[in-house]
Amino acid sequence: FDAEAFPNGEPNLTALVKGKKLYNVNTGATAWSDNAGLVIRDYLTSSYGLSIPTADLDDTTFASAQTVCDDTINLAASLGGGTQKRYTINGAFTTNVNPRSLLEKLVASMAGIMWYAQGKWRIKAGSYTSPVITLTEDDLRGNLVIQTRQSRRDNFNKVRGKFRGDETNFQTTD
């Protein structure tokens, strides 16, 4: 601090920070992005996150999630019209937060799910997926039978009674 350079006191400094540059699975480039799929992938692989090796990530699912997040959606006219990206993450967190809790919030920001299967982390962003197969009655193993109520007779597996008589010397027995 130099009193002659700043006669009115120390100046207020402000900065506009965009955030960390992220690896883009689709293009192979590293640049700033608010894409939810890329932010989650970065958290999984970063030293401040879970430090998961990239070989343990299913990049196909992360690329699909990234594409869904980057899709543009039309805004209602009452909101001013225009378009915006489907899912973005903008914010900050501290590293003392429980990783599971943080991941749940990050995944929820894209209405998605994340799971670990067959040695790989996988992710899916929330979006409509067209059906790839149509099932009919021909695909059933047998005839379709619907029974809405079970008979009273079928509700019991076994009935036992206690008897006492002269043949058991009046002692209770099955």
PDB file of C-alpha atoms in Angstrom:
ATOM      1  CA  PHE A   1       0.000   0.000   0.000  1.00  0.00           C
ATOM      2  CA  ASP A   2       1.341   3.396  -0.995  1.00  0.00           C
ATOM      3  CA  ALA A   3      -0.411   6.371   0.683  1.00  0.00           C
ATOM      4  CA  GLU A   4       0.697   8.732  -2.089  1.00  0.00           C
ATOM      5  CA  ALA A   5      -0.665   6.475  -4.829  1.00  0.00           C
ATOM      6  CA  PHE A   6      -3.962   5.920  -2.982  1.00  0.00           C
ATOM      7  CA  PRO A   7      -4.738   9.115  -0.987  1.00  0.00           C
ATOM      8  CA  ASN A   8      -8.362   8.033  -0.368  1.00  0.00           C
ATOM      9  CA  GLY A   9      -7.379   4.655   1.111  1.00  0.00           C
ATOM     10  CA  GLU A  10      -7.024   1.170  -0.303  1.00  0.00           C
ATOM     11  CA  PRO A  11      -9.153   0.629  -3.399  1.00  0.00           C
ATOM     12  CA  ASN A  12     -11.882  -2.031  -3.462  1.00  0.00           C
ATOM     13  CA  LEU A  13     -10.892  -4.807  -5.808  1.00  0.00           C
ATOM     14  CA  THR A  14     -13.486  -6.957  -7.549  1.00  0.00           C
ATOM     15  CA  ALA A  15     -13.163  -9.788 -10.010  1.00  0.00           C
ATOM     16  CA  LEU A  16     -15.514 -11.711 -12.240  1.00  0.00           C
ATOM     17  CA  VAL A  17     -14.550 -15.380 -11.980  1.00  0.00           C
ATOM     18  CA  LYS A  18     -15.870 -17.938 -14.451  1.00  0.00           C
ATOM     19  CA  GLY A  19     -14.467 -21.048 -12.832  1.00  0.00           C
ATOM     20  CA  LYS A  20     -12.266 -23.978 -13.688  1.00  0.00           C
ATOM     21  CA  LYS A  21     -11.533 -25.116 -17.218  1.00  0.00           C
ATOM     22  CA  LEU A  22     -13.041 -28.564 -17.802  1.00  0.00           C
ATOM     23  CA  TYR A  23     -12.144 -31.431 -20.111  1.00  0.00           C
ATOM     24  CA  ASN A  24     -14.772 -31.816 -22.826  1.00  0.00           C
ATOM     25  CA  VAL A  25     -15.395 -35.504 -23.526  1.00  0.00           C
ATOM     26  CA  ASN A  26     -16.940 -34.839 -26.953  1.00  0.00           C
ATOM     27  CA  THR A  27     -14.247 -32.551 -28.373  1.00  0.00           C
ATOM     28  CA  GLY A  28     -11.154 -33.439 -26.330  1.00  0.00           C
ATOM     29  CA  ALA A  29     -10.603 -29.732 -25.587  1.00  0.00           C
ATOM     30  CA  THR A  30     -10.192 -28.125 -22.176  1.00  0.00           C
ATOM     31  CA  ALA A  31     -12.124 -24.886 -21.677  1.00  0.00           C
ATOM     32  CA  TRP A  32     -14.514 -23.187 -19.265  1.00  0.00           C
ATOM     33  CA  SER A  33     -18.005 -24.670 -19.241  1.00  0.00           C
ATOM     34  CA  ASP A  34     -21.076 -24.673 -17.015  1.00  0.00           C
ATOM     35  CA  ASN A  35     -22.245 -27.991 -18.499  1.00  0.00           C
ATOM     36  CA  ALA A  36     -23.525 -30.156 -15.633  1.00  0.00           C
ATOM     37  CA  GLY A  37     -22.135 -33.400 -17.096  1.00  0.00           C
ATOM     38  CA  LEU A  38     -18.647 -31.923 -17.433  1.00  0.00           C
ATOM     39  CA  VAL A  39     -18.712 -30.427 -13.926  1.00  0.00           C
ATOM     40  CA  ILE A  40     -19.635 -33.795 -12.403  1.00  0.00           C
ATOM     41  CA  ARG A  41     -16.957 -35.606 -14.416  1.00  0.00           C
ATOM     42  CA  ASP A  42     -14.382 -33.049 -13.273  1.00  0.00           C
ATOM     43  CA  TYR A  43     -15.384 -33.478  -9.616  1.00  0.00           C
ATOM     44  CA  LEU A  44     -15.036 -37.261  -9.881  1.00  0.00           C
ATOM     45  CA  THR A  45     -11.522 -37.042 -11.372  1.00  0.00           C
ATOM     46  CA  SER A  46     -10.080 -34.007  -9.532  1.00  0.00           C
ATOM     47  CA  SER A  47      -7.823 -34.147  -6.478  1.00  0.00           C
ATOM     48  CA  TYR A  48     -10.293 -31.959  -4.555  1.00  0.00           C
ATOM     49  CA  GLY A  49     -13.048 -34.412  -5.525  1.00  0.00           C
ATOM     50  CA  LEU A  50     -12.872 -38.202  -5.500  1.00  0.00           C
ATOM     51  CA  SER A  51      -9.634 -38.627  -7.542  1.00  0.00           C
ATOM     52  CA  ILE A  52     -11.140 -41.408  -9.638  1.00  0.00           C
ATOM     53  CA  PRO A  53      -8.916 -42.458 -12.556  1.00  0.00           C
ATOM     54  CA  THR A  54     -10.411 -41.509 -15.936  1.00  0.00           C
ATOM     55  CA  ALA A  55     -10.141 -45.165 -16.962  1.00  0.00           C
ATOM     56  CA  ASP A  56     -12.865 -45.892 -14.366  1.00  0.00           C
ATOM     57  CA  LEU A  57     -15.359 -43.568 -16.084  1.00  0.00           C
ATOM     58  CA  ASP A  58     -17.664 -44.633 -18.907  1.00  0.00           C
ATOM     59  CA  ASP A  59     -16.982 -41.670 -21.191  1.00  0.00           C
ATOM     60  CA  THR A  60     -19.776 -42.728 -23.545  1.00  0.00           C
ATOM     61  CA  THR A  61     -22.394 -42.027 -20.888  1.00  0.00           C
ATOM     62  CA  PHE A  62     -20.663 -38.796 -19.860  1.00  0.00           C
ATOM     63  CA  ALA A  63     -20.603 -37.652 -23.511  1.00  0.00           C
ATOM     64  CA  SER A  64     -24.341 -38.408 -23.808  1.00  0.00           C
ATOM     65  CA  ALA A  65     -25.056 -36.493 -20.592  1.00  0.00           C
ATOM     66  CA  GLN A  66     -23.007 -33.572 -21.883  1.00  0.00           C
ATOM     67  CA  THR A  67     -25.019 -33.502 -25.114  1.00  0.00           C
ATOM     68  CA  VAL A  68     -28.327 -33.544 -23.206  1.00  0.00           C
ATOM     69  CA  CYS A  69     -27.129 -30.716 -20.942  1.00  0.00           C
ATOM     70  CA  ASP A  70     -26.102 -28.605 -23.956  1.00  0.00           C
ATOM     71  CA  ASP A  71     -29.458 -29.047 -25.729  1.00  0.00           C
ATOM     72  CA  THR A  72     -31.248 -25.737 -26.066  1.00  0.00           C
ATOM     73  CA  ILE A  73     -34.810 -25.375 -24.896  1.00  0.00           C
ATOM     74  CA  ASN A  74     -37.298 -22.664 -25.804  1.00  0.00           C
ATOM     75  CA  LEU A  75     -38.408 -20.341 -23.030  1.00  0.00           C
ATOM     76  CA  ALA A  76     -42.016 -19.335 -22.619  1.00  0.00           C
ATOM     77  CA  ALA A  77     -43.035 -15.988 -24.049  1.00  0.00           C
ATOM     78  CA  SER A  78     -44.038 -14.887 -20.529  1.00  0.00           C
ATOM     79  CA  LEU A  79     -40.387 -15.326 -19.522  1.00  0.00           C
ATOM     80  CA  GLY A  80     -39.173 -13.172 -22.379  1.00  0.00           C
ATOM     81  CA  GLY A  81     -38.836 -15.944 -24.970  1.00  0.00           C
ATOM     82  CA  GLY A  82     -35.511 -17.023 -26.369  1.00  0.00           C
ATOM     83  CA  THR A  83     -33.583 -20.185 -25.606  1.00  0.00           C
ATOM     84  CA  GLN A  84     -31.220 -21.498 -22.963  1.00  0.00           C
ATOM     85  CA  LYS A  85     -29.179 -24.620 -22.254  1.00  0.00           C
ATOM     86  CA  ARG A  86     -31.153 -27.452 -20.686  1.00  0.00           C
ATOM     87  CA  TYR A  87     -28.918 -28.008 -17.603  1.00  0.00           C
ATOM     88  CA  THR A  88     -26.107 -25.885 -16.193  1.00  0.00           C
ATOM     89  CA  ILE A  89     -24.228 -25.724 -12.897  1.00  0.00           C
ATOM     90  CA  ASN A  90     -23.178 -22.338 -11.582  1.00  0.00           C
ATOM     91  CA  GLY A  91     -22.019 -21.994  -8.010  1.00  0.00           C
ATOM     92  CA  ALA A  92     -19.334 -22.892  -5.537  1.00  0.00           C
ATOM     93  CA  PHE A  93     -18.732 -25.403  -2.784  1.00  0.00           C
ATOM     94  CA  THR A  94     -16.106 -26.031  -0.142  1.00  0.00           C
ATOM     95  CA  THR A  95     -14.069 -29.208   0.056  1.00  0.00           C
ATOM     96  CA  ASN A  96     -15.254 -30.010   3.592  1.00  0.00           C
ATOM     97  CA  VAL A  97     -18.672 -31.003   2.204  1.00  0.00           C
ATOM     98  CA  ASN A  98     -19.551 -34.705   2.264  1.00  0.00           C
ATOM     99  CA  PRO A  99     -18.746 -35.954  -1.295  1.00  0.00           C
ATOM    100  CA  ARG A 100     -21.860 -38.139  -1.485  1.00  0.00           C
ATOM    101  CA  SER A 101     -24.104 -35.249  -0.501  1.00  0.00           C
ATOM    102  CA  LEU A 102     -22.410 -32.949  -3.008  1.00  0.00           C
ATOM    103  CA  LEU A 103     -22.653 -35.504  -5.836  1.00  0.00           C
ATOM    104  CA  GLU A 104     -26.364 -36.019  -5.124  1.00  0.00           C
ATOM    105  CA  LYS A 105     -26.924 -32.265  -5.491  1.00  0.00           C
ATOM    106  CA  LEU A 106     -24.811 -32.021  -8.641  1.00  0.00           C
ATOM    107  CA  VAL A 107     -26.619 -34.946 -10.279  1.00  0.00           C
ATOM    108  CA  ALA A 108     -29.997 -33.537  -9.210  1.00  0.00           C
ATOM    109  CA  SER A 109     -29.142 -30.295 -11.020  1.00  0.00           C
ATOM    110  CA  MET A 110     -29.493 -32.190 -14.303  1.00  0.00           C
ATOM    111  CA  ALA A 111     -32.424 -34.375 -13.186  1.00  0.00           C
ATOM    112  CA  GLY A 112     -30.135 -37.340 -13.676  1.00  0.00           C
ATOM    113  CA  ILE A 113     -28.795 -40.478 -12.088  1.00  0.00           C
ATOM    114  CA  MET A 114     -25.277 -41.731 -11.507  1.00  0.00           C
ATOM    115  CA  TRP A 115     -24.263 -45.302 -10.777  1.00  0.00           C
ATOM    116  CA  TYR A 116     -21.249 -47.603 -10.567  1.00  0.00           C
ATOM    117  CA  ALA A 117     -21.450 -50.866 -12.524  1.00  0.00           C
ATOM    118  CA  GLN A 118     -18.943 -53.291 -14.023  1.00  0.00           C
ATOM    119  CA  GLY A 119     -15.985 -51.248 -12.743  1.00  0.00           C
ATOM    120  CA  LYS A 120     -17.128 -47.975 -14.346  1.00  0.00           C
ATOM    121  CA  TRP A 121     -18.901 -44.830 -13.178  1.00  0.00           C
ATOM    122  CA  ARG A 122     -21.854 -44.012 -15.409  1.00  0.00           C
ATOM    123  CA  ILE A 123     -24.224 -41.073 -15.630  1.00  0.00           C
ATOM    124  CA  LYS A 124     -27.491 -40.163 -17.366  1.00  0.00           C
ATOM    125  CA  ALA A 125     -29.008 -36.716 -17.646  1.00  0.00           C
ATOM    126  CA  GLY A 126     -32.772 -36.408 -17.388  1.00  0.00           C
ATOM    127  CA  SER A 127     -34.395 -36.324 -20.803  1.00  0.00           C
ATOM    128  CA  TYR A 128     -36.966 -38.260 -22.780  1.00  0.00           C
ATOM    129  CA  THR A 129     -35.562 -41.337 -24.483  1.00  0.00           C
ATOM    130  CA  SER A 130     -37.534 -42.899 -27.303  1.00  0.00           C
ATOM    131  CA  PRO A 131     -38.394 -46.563 -26.720  1.00  0.00           C
ATOM    132  CA  VAL A 132     -36.211 -49.000 -28.644  1.00  0.00           C
ATOM    133  CA  ILE A 133     -38.468 -52.043 -28.359  1.00  0.00           C
ATOM    134  CA  THR A 134     -42.186 -52.695 -28.195  1.00  0.00           C
ATOM    135  CA  LEU A 135     -43.400 -55.597 -26.075  1.00  0.00           C
ATOM    136  CA  THR A 136     -46.626 -57.391 -26.993  1.00  0.00           C
ATOM    137  CA  GLU A 137     -48.506 -60.384 -25.609  1.00  0.00           C
ATOM    138  CA  ASP A 138     -46.445 -62.572 -27.968  1.00  0.00           C
ATOM    139  CA  ASP A 139     -43.401 -61.749 -25.815  1.00  0.00           C
ATOM    140  CA  LEU A 140     -45.034 -63.193 -22.694  1.00  0.00           C
ATOM    141  CA  ARG A 141     -44.025 -66.610 -21.463  1.00  0.00           C
ATOM    142  CA  GLY A 142     -47.610 -67.706 -20.953  1.00  0.00           C
ATOM    143  CA  ASN A 143     -51.180 -66.450 -20.890  1.00  0.00           C
ATOM    144  CA  LEU A 144     -51.844 -63.338 -18.882  1.00  0.00           C
ATOM    145  CA  VAL A 145     -53.890 -64.111 -15.750  1.00  0.00           C
ATOM    146  CA  ILE A 146     -55.021 -61.418 -13.345  1.00  0.00           C
ATOM    147  CA  GLN A 147     -56.320 -62.440  -9.942  1.00  0.00           C
ATOM    148  CA  THR A 148     -57.422 -59.439  -7.921  1.00  0.00           C
ATOM    149  CA  ARG A 149     -58.498 -61.257  -4.759  1.00  0.00           C
ATOM    150  CA  GLN A 150     -57.346 -64.462  -3.165  1.00  0.00           C
ATOM    151  CA  SER A 151     -59.983 -66.873  -1.891  1.00  0.00           C
ATOM    152  CA  ARG A 152     -60.240 -67.352   1.859  1.00  0.00           C
ATOM    153  CA  ARG A 153     -59.456 -71.059   1.438  1.00  0.00           C
ATOM    154  CA  ASP A 154     -56.084 -70.227  -0.201  1.00  0.00           C
ATOM    155  CA  ASN A 155     -55.037 -67.840   2.589  1.00  0.00           C
ATOM    156  CA  PHE A 156     -54.044 -70.713   4.917  1.00  0.00           C
ATOM    157  CA  ASN A 157     -51.192 -73.184   4.496  1.00  0.00           C
ATOM    158  CA  LYS A 158     -51.990 -75.349   7.527  1.00  0.00           C
ATOM    159  CA  VAL A 159     -54.711 -75.689  10.144  1.00  0.00           C
ATOM    160  CA  ARG A 160     -53.941 -77.265  13.510  1.00  0.00           C
ATOM    161  CA  GLY A 161     -56.308 -78.050  16.316  1.00  0.00           C
ATOM    162  CA  LYS A 162     -55.877 -78.927  19.980  1.00  0.00           C
ATOM    163  CA  PHE A 163     -57.885 -81.873  21.286  1.00  0.00           C
ATOM    164  CA  ARG A 164     -58.585 -83.204  24.763  1.00  0.00           C
ATOM    165  CA  GLY A 165     -60.420 -86.432  25.235  1.00  0.00           C
ATOM    166  CA  ASP A 166     -60.483 -89.832  26.939  1.00  0.00           C
ATOM    167  CA  GLU A 167     -58.173 -91.347  24.286  1.00  0.00           C
ATOM    168  CA  THR A 168     -55.367 -88.940  25.449  1.00  0.00           C
ATOM    169  CA  ASN A 169     -56.329 -89.252  29.130  1.00  0.00           C
ATOM    170  CA  PHE A 170     -57.787 -85.725  28.878  1.00  0.00           C
ATOM    171  CA  GLN A 171     -54.377 -84.167  28.132  1.00  0.00           C
ATOM    172  CA  THR A 172     -54.305 -81.449  25.428  1.00  0.00           C
ATOM    173  CA  THR A 173     -52.584 -82.680  22.282  1.00  0.00           C
ATOM    174  CA  ASP A 174     -52.446 -81.930  18.558  1.00  0.00           C
TER     175      ASP A 174
END
